[in-house]
Short mmCIF file of C-alpha atoms and ligand atoms in Angstrom, two decimals:
data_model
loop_
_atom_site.label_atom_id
_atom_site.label_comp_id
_atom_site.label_asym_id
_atom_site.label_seq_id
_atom_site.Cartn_x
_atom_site.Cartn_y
_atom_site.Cartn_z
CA UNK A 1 42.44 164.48 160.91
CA UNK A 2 41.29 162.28 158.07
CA UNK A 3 38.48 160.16 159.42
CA UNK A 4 38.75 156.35 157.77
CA UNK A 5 35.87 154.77 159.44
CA UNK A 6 36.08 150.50 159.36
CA UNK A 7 33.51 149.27 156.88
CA UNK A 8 30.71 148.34 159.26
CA UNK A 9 29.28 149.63 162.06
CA UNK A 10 26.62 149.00 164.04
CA UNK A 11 24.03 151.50 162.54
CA UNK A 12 24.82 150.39 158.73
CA UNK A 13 24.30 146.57 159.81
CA UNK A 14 21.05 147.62 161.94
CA UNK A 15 19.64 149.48 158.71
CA UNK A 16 20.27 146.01 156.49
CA UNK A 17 18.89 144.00 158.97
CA UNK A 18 15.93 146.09 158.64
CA UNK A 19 15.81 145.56 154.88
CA UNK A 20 16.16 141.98 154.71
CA UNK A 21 13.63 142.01 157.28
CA UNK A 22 11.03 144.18 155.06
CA UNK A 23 11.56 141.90 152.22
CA UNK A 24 11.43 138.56 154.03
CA UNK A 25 7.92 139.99 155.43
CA UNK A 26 6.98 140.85 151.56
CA UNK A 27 8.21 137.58 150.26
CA UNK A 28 6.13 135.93 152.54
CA UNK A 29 3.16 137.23 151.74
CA UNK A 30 3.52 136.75 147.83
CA UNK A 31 5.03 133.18 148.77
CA UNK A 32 7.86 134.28 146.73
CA UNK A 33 10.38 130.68 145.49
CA UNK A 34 12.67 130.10 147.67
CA UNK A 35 15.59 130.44 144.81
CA UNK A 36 14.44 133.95 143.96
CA UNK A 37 14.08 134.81 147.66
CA UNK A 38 18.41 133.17 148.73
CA UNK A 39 19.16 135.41 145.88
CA UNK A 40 17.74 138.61 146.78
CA UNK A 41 18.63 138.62 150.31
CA UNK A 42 22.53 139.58 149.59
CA UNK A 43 23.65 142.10 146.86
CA UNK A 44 25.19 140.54 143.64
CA UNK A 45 28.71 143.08 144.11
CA UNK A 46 29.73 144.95 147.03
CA UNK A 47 32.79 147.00 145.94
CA UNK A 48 34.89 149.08 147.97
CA UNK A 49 38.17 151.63 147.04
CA UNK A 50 40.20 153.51 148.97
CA UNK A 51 42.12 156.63 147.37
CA UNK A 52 44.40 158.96 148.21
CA UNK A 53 43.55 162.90 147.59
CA UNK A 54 45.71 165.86 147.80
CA UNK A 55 44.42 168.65 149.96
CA UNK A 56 44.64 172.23 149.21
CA UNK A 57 47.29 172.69 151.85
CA UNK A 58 49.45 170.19 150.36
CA UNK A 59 48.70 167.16 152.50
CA UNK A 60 47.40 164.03 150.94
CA UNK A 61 44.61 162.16 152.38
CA UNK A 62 42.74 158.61 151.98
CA UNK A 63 39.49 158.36 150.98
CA UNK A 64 36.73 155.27 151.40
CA UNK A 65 34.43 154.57 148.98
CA UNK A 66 31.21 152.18 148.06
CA UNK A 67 29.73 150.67 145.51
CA UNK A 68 27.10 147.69 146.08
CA UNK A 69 25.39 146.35 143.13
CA UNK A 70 22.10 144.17 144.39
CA UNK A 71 20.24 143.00 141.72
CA UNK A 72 20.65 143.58 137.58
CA UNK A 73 17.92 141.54 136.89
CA UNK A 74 15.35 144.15 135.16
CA UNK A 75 18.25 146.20 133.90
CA UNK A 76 21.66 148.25 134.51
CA UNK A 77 22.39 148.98 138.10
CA UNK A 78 20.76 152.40 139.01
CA UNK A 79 21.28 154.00 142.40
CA UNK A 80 22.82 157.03 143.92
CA UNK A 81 25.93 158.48 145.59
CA UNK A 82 25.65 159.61 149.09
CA UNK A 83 28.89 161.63 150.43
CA UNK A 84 28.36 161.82 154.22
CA UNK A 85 30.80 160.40 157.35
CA UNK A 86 27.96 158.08 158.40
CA UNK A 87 28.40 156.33 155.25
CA UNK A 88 29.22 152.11 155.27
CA UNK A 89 29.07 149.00 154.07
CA UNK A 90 25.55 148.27 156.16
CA UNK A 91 23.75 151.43 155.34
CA UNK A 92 24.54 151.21 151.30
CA UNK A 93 23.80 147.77 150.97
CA UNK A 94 20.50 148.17 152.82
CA UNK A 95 20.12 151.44 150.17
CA UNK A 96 20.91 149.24 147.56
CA UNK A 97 18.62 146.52 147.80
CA UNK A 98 15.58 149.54 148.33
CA UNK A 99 16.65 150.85 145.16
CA UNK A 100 15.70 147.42 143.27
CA UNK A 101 12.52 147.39 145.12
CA UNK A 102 11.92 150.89 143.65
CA UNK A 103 13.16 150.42 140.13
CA UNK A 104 10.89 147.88 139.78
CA UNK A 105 8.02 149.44 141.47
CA UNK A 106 8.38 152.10 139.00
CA UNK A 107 8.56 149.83 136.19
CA UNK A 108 12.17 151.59 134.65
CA UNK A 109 14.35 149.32 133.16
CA UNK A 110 16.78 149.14 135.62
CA UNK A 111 18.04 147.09 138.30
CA UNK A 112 19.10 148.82 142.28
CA UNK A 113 22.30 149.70 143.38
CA UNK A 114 24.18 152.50 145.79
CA UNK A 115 27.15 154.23 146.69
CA UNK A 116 28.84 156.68 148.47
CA UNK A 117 31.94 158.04 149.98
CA UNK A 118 32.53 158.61 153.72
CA UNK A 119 33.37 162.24 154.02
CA UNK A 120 31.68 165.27 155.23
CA UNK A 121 31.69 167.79 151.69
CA UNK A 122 31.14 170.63 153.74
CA UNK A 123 34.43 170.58 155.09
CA UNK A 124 36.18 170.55 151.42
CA UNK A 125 36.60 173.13 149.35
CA UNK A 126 35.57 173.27 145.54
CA UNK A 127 38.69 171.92 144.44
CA UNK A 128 39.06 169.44 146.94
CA UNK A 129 35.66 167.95 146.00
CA UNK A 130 36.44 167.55 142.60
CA UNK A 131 39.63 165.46 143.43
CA UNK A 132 37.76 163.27 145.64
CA UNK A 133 34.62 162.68 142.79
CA UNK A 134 37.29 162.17 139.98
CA UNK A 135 39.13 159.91 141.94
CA UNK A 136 36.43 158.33 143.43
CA UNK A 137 35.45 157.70 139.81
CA UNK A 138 38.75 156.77 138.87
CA UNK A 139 39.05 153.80 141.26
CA UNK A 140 35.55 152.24 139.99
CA UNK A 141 37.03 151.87 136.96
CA UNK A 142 34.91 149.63 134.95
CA UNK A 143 32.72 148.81 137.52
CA UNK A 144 30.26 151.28 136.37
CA UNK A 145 29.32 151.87 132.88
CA UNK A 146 25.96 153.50 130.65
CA UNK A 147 24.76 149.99 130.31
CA UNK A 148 26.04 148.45 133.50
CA UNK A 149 25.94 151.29 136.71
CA UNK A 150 24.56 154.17 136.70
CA UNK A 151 25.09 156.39 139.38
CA UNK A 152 22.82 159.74 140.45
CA UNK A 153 23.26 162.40 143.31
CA UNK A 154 21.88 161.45 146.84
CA UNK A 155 22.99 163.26 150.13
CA UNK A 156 25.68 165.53 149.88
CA UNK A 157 26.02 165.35 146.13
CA UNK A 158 24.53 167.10 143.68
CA UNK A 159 24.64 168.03 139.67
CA UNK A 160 27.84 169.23 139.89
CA UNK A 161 29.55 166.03 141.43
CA UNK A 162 27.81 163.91 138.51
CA UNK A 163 29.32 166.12 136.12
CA UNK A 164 32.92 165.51 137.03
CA UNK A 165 31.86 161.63 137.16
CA UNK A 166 30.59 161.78 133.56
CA UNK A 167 33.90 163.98 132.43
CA UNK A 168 36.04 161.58 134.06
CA UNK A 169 34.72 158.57 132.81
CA UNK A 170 34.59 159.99 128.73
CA UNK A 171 38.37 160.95 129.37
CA UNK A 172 39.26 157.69 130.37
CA UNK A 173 37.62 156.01 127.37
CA UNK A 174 38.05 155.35 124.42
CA UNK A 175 37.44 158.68 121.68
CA UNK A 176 35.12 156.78 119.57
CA UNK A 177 32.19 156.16 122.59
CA UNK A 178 32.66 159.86 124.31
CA UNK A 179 29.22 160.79 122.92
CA UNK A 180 27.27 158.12 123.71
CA UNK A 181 28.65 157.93 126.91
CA UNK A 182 27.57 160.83 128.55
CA UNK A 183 24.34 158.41 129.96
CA UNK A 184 27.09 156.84 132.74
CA UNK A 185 25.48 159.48 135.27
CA UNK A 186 22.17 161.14 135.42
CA UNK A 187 21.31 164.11 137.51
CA UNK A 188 23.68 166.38 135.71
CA UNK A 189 23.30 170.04 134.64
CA UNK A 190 20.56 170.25 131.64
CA UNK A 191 24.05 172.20 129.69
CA UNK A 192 26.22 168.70 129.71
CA UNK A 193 23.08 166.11 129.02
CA UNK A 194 21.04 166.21 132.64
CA UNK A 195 17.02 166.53 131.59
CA UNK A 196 14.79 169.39 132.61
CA UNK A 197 12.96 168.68 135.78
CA UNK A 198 15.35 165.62 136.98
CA UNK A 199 16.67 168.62 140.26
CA UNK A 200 13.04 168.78 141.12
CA UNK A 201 11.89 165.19 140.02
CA UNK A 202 12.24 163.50 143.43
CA UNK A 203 10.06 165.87 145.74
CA UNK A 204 7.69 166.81 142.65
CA UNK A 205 6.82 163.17 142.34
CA UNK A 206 6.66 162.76 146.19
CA UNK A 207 3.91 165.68 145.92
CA UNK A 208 2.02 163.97 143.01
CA UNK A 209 2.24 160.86 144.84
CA UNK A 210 0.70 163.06 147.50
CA UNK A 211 -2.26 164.65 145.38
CA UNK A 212 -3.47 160.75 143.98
CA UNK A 213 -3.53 159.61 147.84
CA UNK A 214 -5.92 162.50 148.56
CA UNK A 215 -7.73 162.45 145.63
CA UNK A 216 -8.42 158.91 146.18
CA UNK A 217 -9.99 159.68 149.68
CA UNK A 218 -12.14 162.20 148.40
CA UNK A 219 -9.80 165.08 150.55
CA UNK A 220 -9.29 168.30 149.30
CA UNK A 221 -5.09 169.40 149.55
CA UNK A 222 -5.84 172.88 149.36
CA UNK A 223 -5.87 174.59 152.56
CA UNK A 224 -4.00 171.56 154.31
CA UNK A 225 -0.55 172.27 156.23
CA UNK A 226 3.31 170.34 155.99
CA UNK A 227 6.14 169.68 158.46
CA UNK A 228 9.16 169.02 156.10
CA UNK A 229 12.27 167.32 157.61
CA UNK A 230 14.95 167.85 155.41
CA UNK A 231 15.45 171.04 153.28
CA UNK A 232 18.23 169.79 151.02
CA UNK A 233 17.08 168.18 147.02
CA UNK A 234 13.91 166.54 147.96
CA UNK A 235 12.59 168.93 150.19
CA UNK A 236 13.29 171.97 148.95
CA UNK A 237 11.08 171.21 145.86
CA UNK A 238 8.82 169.17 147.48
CA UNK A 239 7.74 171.98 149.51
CA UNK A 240 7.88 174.02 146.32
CA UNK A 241 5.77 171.42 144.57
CA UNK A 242 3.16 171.52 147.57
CA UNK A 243 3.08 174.97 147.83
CA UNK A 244 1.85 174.83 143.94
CA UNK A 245 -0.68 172.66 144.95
CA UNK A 246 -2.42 174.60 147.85
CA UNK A 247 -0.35 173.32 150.81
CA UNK A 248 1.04 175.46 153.80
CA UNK A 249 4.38 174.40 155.19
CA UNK A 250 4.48 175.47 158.21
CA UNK A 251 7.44 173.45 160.08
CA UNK A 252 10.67 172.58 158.89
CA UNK A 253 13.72 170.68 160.32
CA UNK A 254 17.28 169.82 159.28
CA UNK A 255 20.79 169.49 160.19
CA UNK A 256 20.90 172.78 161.79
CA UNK A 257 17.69 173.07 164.00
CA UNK A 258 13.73 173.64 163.20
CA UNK A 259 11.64 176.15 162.61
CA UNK A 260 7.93 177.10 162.68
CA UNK A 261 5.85 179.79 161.49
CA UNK A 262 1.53 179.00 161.84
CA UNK A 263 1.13 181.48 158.92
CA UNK A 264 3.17 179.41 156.61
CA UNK A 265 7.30 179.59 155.46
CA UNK A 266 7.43 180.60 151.89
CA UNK A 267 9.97 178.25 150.15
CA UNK A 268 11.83 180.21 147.75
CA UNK A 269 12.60 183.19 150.70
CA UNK A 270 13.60 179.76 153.08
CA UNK A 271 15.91 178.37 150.21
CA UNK A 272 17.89 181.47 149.93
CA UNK A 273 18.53 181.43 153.41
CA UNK A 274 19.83 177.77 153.61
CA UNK A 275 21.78 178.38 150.14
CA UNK A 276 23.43 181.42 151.95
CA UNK A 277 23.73 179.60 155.69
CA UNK A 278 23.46 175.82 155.12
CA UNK A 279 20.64 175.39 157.05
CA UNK A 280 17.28 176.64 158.42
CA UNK A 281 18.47 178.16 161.59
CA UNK A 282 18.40 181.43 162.24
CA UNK A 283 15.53 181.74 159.44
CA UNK A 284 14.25 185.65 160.36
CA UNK A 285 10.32 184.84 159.81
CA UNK A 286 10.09 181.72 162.41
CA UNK A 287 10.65 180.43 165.40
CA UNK A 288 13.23 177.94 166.55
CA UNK A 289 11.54 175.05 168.07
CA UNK A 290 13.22 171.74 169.42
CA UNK A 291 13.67 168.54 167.05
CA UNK A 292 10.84 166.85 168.95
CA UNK A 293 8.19 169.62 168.69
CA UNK A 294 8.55 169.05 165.04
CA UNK A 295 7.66 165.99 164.97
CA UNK A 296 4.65 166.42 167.25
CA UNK A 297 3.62 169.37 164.99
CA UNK A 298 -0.10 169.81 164.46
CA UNK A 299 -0.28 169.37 160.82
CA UNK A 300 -2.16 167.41 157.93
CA UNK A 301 1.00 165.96 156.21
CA UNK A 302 4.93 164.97 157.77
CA UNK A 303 7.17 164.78 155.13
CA UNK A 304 10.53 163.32 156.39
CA UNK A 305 12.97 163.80 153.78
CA UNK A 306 16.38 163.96 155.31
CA UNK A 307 17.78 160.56 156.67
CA UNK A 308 16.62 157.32 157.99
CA UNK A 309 15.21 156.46 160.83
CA UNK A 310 13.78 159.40 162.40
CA UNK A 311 10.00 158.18 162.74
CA UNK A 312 10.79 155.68 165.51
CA UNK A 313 9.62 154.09 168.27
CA UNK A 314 9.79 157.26 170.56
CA UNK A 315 8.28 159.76 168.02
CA UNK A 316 5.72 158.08 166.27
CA UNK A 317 3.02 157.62 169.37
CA UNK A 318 3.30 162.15 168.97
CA UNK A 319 2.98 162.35 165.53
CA UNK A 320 -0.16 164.46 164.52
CA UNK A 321 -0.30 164.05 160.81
CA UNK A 322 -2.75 162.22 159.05
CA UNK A 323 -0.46 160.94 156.29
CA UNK A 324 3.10 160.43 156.68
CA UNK A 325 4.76 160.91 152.58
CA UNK A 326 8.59 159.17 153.06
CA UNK A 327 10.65 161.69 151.00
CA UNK A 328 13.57 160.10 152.41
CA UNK A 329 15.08 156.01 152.33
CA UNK A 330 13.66 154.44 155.68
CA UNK A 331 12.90 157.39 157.46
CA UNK A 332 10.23 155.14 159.48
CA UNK A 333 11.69 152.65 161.75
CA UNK A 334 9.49 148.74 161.82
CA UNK A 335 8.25 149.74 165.12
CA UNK A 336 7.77 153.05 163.89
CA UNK A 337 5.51 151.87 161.28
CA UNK A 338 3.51 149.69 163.42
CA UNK A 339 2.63 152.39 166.34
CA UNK A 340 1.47 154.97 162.81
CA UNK A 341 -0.74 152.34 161.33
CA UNK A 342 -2.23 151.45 164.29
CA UNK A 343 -3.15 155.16 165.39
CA UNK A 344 -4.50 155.29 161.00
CA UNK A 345 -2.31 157.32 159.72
CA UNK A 346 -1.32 156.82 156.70
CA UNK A 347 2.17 155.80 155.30
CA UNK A 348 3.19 156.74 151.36
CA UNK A 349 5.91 154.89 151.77
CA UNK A 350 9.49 155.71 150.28
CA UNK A 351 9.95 153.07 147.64
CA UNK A 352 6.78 154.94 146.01
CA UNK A 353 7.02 158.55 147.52
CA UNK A 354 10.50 159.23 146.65
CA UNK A 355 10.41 157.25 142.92
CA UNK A 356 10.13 160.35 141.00
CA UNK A 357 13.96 160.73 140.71
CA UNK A 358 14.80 157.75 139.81
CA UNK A 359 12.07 157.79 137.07
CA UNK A 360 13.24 160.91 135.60
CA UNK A 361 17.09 159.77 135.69
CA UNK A 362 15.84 156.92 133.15
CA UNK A 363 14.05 159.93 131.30
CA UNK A 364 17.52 161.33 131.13
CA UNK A 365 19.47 158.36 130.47
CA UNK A 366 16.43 158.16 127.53
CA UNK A 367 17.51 161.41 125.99
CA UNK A 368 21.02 160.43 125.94
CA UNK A 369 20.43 156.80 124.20
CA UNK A 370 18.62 159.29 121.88
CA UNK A 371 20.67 162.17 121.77
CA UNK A 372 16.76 163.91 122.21
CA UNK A 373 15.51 166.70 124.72
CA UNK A 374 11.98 166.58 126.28
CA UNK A 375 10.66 169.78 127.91
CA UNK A 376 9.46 170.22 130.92
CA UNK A 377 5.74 169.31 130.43
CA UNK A 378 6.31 165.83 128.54
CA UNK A 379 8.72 165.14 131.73
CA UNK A 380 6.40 166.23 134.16
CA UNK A 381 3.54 165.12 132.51
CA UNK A 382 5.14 161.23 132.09
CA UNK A 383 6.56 161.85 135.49
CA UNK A 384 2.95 161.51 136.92
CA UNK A 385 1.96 158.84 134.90
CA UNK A 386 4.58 156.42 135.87
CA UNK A 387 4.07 157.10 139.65
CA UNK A 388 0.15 156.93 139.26
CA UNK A 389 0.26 154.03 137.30
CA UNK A 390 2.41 152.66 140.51
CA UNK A 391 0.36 153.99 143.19
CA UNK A 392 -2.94 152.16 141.71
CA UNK A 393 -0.75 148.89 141.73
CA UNK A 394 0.18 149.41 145.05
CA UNK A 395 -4.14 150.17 145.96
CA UNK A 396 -4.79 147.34 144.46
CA UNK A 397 -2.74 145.02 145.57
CA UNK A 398 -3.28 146.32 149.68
CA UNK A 399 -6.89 145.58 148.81
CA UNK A 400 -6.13 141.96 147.72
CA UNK A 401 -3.56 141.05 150.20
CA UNK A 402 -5.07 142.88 152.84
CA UNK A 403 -1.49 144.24 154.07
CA UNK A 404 -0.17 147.62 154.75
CA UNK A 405 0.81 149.55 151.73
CA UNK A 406 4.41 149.31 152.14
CA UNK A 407 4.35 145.54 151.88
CA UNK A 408 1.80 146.05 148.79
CA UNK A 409 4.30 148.27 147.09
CA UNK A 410 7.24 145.12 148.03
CA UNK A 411 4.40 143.15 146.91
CA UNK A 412 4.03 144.80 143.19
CA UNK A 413 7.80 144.93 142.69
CA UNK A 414 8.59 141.26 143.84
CA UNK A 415 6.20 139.89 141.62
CA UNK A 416 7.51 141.75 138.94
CA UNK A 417 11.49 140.44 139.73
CA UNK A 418 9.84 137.11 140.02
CA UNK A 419 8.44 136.81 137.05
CA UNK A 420 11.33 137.79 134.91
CA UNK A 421 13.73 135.67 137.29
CA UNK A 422 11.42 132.29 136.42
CA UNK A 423 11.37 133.12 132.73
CA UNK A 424 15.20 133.77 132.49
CA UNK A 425 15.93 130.84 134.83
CA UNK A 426 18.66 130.64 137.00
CA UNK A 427 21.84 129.78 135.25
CA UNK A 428 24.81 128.24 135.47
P1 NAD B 501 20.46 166.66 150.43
O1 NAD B 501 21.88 166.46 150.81
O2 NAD B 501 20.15 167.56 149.28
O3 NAD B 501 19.62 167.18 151.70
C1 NAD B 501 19.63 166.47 152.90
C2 NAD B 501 18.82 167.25 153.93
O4 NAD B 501 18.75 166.47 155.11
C3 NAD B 501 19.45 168.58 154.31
O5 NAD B 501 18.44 169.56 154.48
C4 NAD B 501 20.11 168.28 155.64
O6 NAD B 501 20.21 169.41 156.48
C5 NAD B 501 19.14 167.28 156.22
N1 NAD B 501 19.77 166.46 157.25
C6 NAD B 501 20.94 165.80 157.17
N2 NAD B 501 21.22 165.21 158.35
C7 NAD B 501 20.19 165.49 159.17
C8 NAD B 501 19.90 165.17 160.52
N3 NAD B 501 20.72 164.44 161.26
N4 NAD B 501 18.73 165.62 161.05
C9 NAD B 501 17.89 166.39 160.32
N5 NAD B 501 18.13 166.72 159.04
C10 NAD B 501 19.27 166.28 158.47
O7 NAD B 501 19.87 165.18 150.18
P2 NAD B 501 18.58 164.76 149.34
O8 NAD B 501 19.04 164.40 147.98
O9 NAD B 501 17.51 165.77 149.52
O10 NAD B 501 18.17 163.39 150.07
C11 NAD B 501 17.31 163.34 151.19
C12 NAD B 501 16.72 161.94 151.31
O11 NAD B 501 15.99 161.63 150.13
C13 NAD B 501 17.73 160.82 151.49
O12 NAD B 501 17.15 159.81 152.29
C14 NAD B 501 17.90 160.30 150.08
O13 NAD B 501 18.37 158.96 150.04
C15 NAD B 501 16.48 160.41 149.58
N6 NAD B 501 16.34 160.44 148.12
C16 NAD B 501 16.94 161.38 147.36
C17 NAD B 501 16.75 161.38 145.99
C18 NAD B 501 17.33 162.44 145.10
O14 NAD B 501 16.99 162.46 143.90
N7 NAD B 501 18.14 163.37 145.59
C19 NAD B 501 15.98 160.37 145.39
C20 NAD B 501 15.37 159.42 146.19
C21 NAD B 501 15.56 159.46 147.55
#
């Protein structure tokens, strides 16, 4: 049965509560003007479509889909496409207004948006999913553009969805702009435009995020052990990423189950499993453990990078890590946060951890403005800089507002949004 869900729920509405709540707490402690603050607190567009799809067995089917724009101040909309049931109004705008946080955090040229369809993909076959991305595409219209939205993959879509975006929206232009076009998505395949390194960009930079935070407390990684939640874009190469770097992941958690293994789970040997099963359970060389064992596990570093609000209240009184590195948007409830930071362990928190792919979509939309292509190092290698360059913002800014370093990084990025809002002006 098709499931139309109504366009809030309880959850969604929670999670923007939670994000107007983060901000008002930021823009309280910069004393942000009033003006700047009434505008921030809604998105600028909240678009929604429903479209009807044929299935393979004939039937046709109608689809709901998202699109909230929060804040173009700094530049295009940029945010990404989720394609999940729980998806609604509530839980995208709250996404949404994170993303402009982030943009700005990471000093890209771009404003926050994000979007999604509620669906489960796993259900749909090949074809099916195509229909529902070109359609879905289709029924923006003009609402996003290479120098107006710019989507990206987020859960439950990947390259291959942003491809049939970008081929859509060329066909239904005009001839002469088809080239210069190709920019209206990033996180493609590197054959139609994408850039090396964008697939691993988003857990790579949550691991160099990772490295500066220990290097700055004079701790070696090496040797050091992981629980991963979330084996999907961001924690598949994170873990890859960490494993480069010394680390031992030795729990892991997703849709399906957890696992654990005290001698370590290679990555690559665990990502063939979950390409050929869809998830971690049933992994041969570990042991199936219960959702809140994971989180209790004895290890250096938690990375949650699945969905939100899994570090709550309930959990975060077990949790063993030291450092806490948010792969995922709001994985850490307020309360959450409070209990960690209280017991001292640390919080790299998501606006910061998980920047990397947003950073490396504007090195892709880059090469396309330019028709160029970096290589891997020169992506990698600008990759860290940008999220360094972020991180000792963030430092300093802790120091000097004596706050925790999730309301430094708000800190950093409101300031920033300020300061362009006051020179523009607000007009008419
Ligand atoms: P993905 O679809 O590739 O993977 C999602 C993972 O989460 C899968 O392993 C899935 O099994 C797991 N998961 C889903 N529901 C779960 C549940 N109820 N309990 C436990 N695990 C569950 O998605 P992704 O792109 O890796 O995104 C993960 C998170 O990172 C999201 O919060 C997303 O917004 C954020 N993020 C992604 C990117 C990106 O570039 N892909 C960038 C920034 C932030």
């Amino acid at each position: 049965m098709p499931t139309r869900r109504s366009q809030d729920t309880d959850a969604g509405d929670a999670l923007f509560e939670t994000a107007v709540e983060q901000f008002d707490a930021a823009a309280d402690l910069i004393g942000l003007d009033d003006k700047i603050r009434t505008i921030l607190r809604s998105p600028k567009n909240e678009i929604i479509v429903s479209f009807p799809v044929e299935m393979d067995d004939g039937t046709l089917r109608m689809f709901r889909g998202y699109r909230v724009q929060h804040s173009d101040i700094l530049g295009p909309f940029k945010g990404g496409l989720r394609f999940s049931p729980d998806v609604d109004l509530g839980e995208v705008k709250a996404l949404a207004m994170w993303m402009t946080w982030k943009t700005s955090l990471a000093n890209v040229p771009f404003g926050g948006a994000k979007g999604g369809i509620a669906f489960n993909p796993r259900e749909h076959s090949d074809g099916e999913l195509q229909r529902i991305v070109r359609r879905f595409t289709h029924a923006l219209g003009s609402n996003i553009g290479p120098e107006h939205d710019i989507p990206a993959p987020d859960i439950g879509s990947n390259a291959q969805a942003m491809v049939w975006m970008m081929d859509t929206y060329l066909n239904a232009g005009g001839m002469g702009d088809r080239q210069n076009t190709r920019r209206v998505v990033t996180g493609k395949t590197i054959e139609t435009g994408g850039s090396v390194g964008r697939d691993k960009a988003t857990g790579q930079g949550a691991a160099f995020v990772l490295a500066h935070h220990f290097e700055q407390i004079n701790r070696d990684l090496r040797g050091t052990t992981a629980a991963i939640q979330g084996f999907g874009n961001v924690g598949e190469h994170c873990a890859r990423a960490m494993a480069r770097m010394g680390v031992t992941m030795t729990h892991v958690a997703d849709h399906t189950g957890a696992i654990m293994n005290g001698h370590g789970i290679d990555p690559e040997r665990l990502w063939e499993h979950t390409s050929r099963h869809g998830g971690v359970a049933g992994f041969g060389d570990a042991d199936e453990i219960d959702v809140e064992e994971f989180f209790s596990a004895d290890v250096d570093i938690l990375v949650p990078a699945a969905i939100e609000n899994q570090i709550t209240e309930e959990r975060a009184p077990n949790v063993k890590a030291s450092v806490v590195v948010e792969g995922a948007n709001g994985p850490t409830s307020v309360r959450g946060e409070e209990i960690l930071i209280d017991r001292g362990i640390e919080i790299l928190p998501d606006v910061l951890a998980n920047a990397g792919g947003v950073t490396v979509s504007y090195f892709e939309w880059l090469q396309n403005k330019m028709s160029a292509r970096w290589r891997l190092a020169q992506v990698d290698d600008e990759l860290r800089r940008y999220l360094w360059e972020a991180a000792d913002q963030i430092e300093e800014e802790k120091k000097r507002l004596a706050c925790s370093r999730r309301e430094a990084a708000y800190a950093v990025a409101l300031n920033r949004i300020g300061t362009v809002f006051a020179q523009r002006g607000i007009w008419p």
